[in-house]
Amino acid sequence: MMKQATTLEQQIAKLRSRKVEIADEEKAKEVLLDIGYYRLGFYFFPFEKSYPSLRNRDHMMQDGTKFEDAVALYYFDFDVRNLLNRYISRIEVAFRTYMTYYLSNKYPNDSIWFVNPSVVSQAFCDNFETTCYTSIKKNAAIRRHHSKYRSDQYAPAWKTMEYMTLGNMLVLYQNLLVLEDKRTIAKHFGINQTAVFENYMECIRCIRNICAHGSVLYDTKLYYRIMRGPAGRLTPSENGSFGGAIKVISYMVGRVSTNRRHEMIVKLNDAYMRCINKNPKLQQIIEDASNLMWDLPNISQLER
């Protein structure tokens, strides 16, 4: 039988039936209307007696679970998502800028080298119009370009690539035909192997998408393993987890700016301390789920 929508009162009653302690019912209703019962359920999950099993769940909570515990975990995740968005943007811009600069100067007589089959794979060239440019040419700057240069099929790289997504840029990099082109870009970020660079950027793209879409972040499990590289050797529990992703992001931010890396680490620690100061038992939940020690002396190791 299909489940039906529930009222705030029914949601409160259901949480209480699962042994969630709710001291301020009106405040709880306000939070549920703000965050949503379903979304908040992801942050109640670590407090369930059957956690981390997803099978045969009855959603009964551990003794002493408070409504505020899940809310604190939610806002920790919210803060970290917003924080990482800022620093991932720095990586994305640096990647786009250097790739555009290097290849546009290497191929100075071809301003649209990104669709040149001697530079990029034929498949990428064939699909560029439908997979990328259809949306890119909706931007005002690109529309103005085509209004002025009516015979151009595409705007030059330094205009076009400004509006490509991180995913688009990564696919373009993967489709470069000249290995030395890929190596030069990877080495700019201190990475000698192109496969490692692609792996790191795919990790960053994955975390960026989670941040952008507001999904649960702190217990993210990547769908592939992070490769060994200059971000450091990762333990088996780290290399598919959020903790491993943080090490990759920290490394890449540091290649852009050591000051920004230090700033990011301090702010991550601040978000963590705000959370565990509300309830110290959240410390173990966060560290177990993320596979990362979050206190400042440990997280500062990411700067090395």
XYZ file of N, CA and C in Angstrom, residues 170 173-174 178-187 191-200 227:
72
model
N 36.377 18.216 -17.263
C 37.051 16.950 -16.991
C 36.934 16.007 -18.184
N 39.364 17.165 -20.790
C 40.720 16.740 -20.429
C 40.928 15.262 -20.764
N 39.971 14.433 -20.411
C 40.087 12.998 -20.664
C 40.158 12.681 -22.154
N 46.836 14.287 -27.179
C 48.285 14.400 -26.996
C 48.607 14.215 -25.519
N 49.296 13.141 -25.206
C 49.589 12.822 -23.811
C 50.339 13.951 -23.132
N 51.228 14.615 -23.848
C 52.004 15.691 -23.248
C 51.108 16.856 -22.815
N 50.013 17.068 -23.524
C 49.059 18.109 -23.116
C 48.472 17.765 -21.750
N 48.089 16.524 -21.597
C 47.509 16.094 -20.323
C 48.547 16.146 -19.206
N 49.763 15.724 -19.520
C 50.812 15.725 -18.502
C 51.140 17.139 -18.029
N 51.208 18.063 -18.959
C 51.555 19.441 -18.597
C 50.520 20.033 -17.649
N 49.264 19.776 -17.919
C 48.192 20.292 -17.057
C 48.261 19.633 -15.685
N 48.462 18.319 -15.653
C 48.547 17.606 -14.378
C 49.738 18.094 -13.557
N 50.887 18.289 -14.220
C 52.093 18.714 -13.512
C 51.960 20.124 -12.957
N 51.089 16.943 -9.989
C 50.736 15.528 -10.142
C 51.411 14.999 -11.408
N 52.210 13.962 -11.248
C 52.983 13.448 -12.376
C 52.206 12.500 -13.275
N 51.244 11.804 -12.726
C 50.502 10.819 -13.508
C 49.125 11.370 -13.897
N 48.821 11.288 -15.169
C 47.542 11.833 -15.636
C 46.365 11.054 -15.055
N 46.546 9.745 -14.837
C 45.454 8.946 -14.270
C 45.125 9.406 -12.857
N 46.144 9.777 -12.087
C 45.922 10.272 -10.725
C 45.220 11.621 -10.777
N 45.637 12.484 -11.688
C 44.998 13.791 -11.822
C 43.515 13.634 -12.164
N 43.215 12.767 -13.105
C 41.815 12.519 -13.471
C 41.038 11.973 -12.278
N 41.651 11.068 -11.545
C 41.018 10.472 -10.370
C 40.718 11.541 -9.319
N 41.674 12.418 -9.057
C 41.474 13.490 -8.086
C 40.356 14.437 -8.532
N 43.048 7.153 -5.873
C 44.362 6.583 -6.169
C 45.440 7.187 -5.284
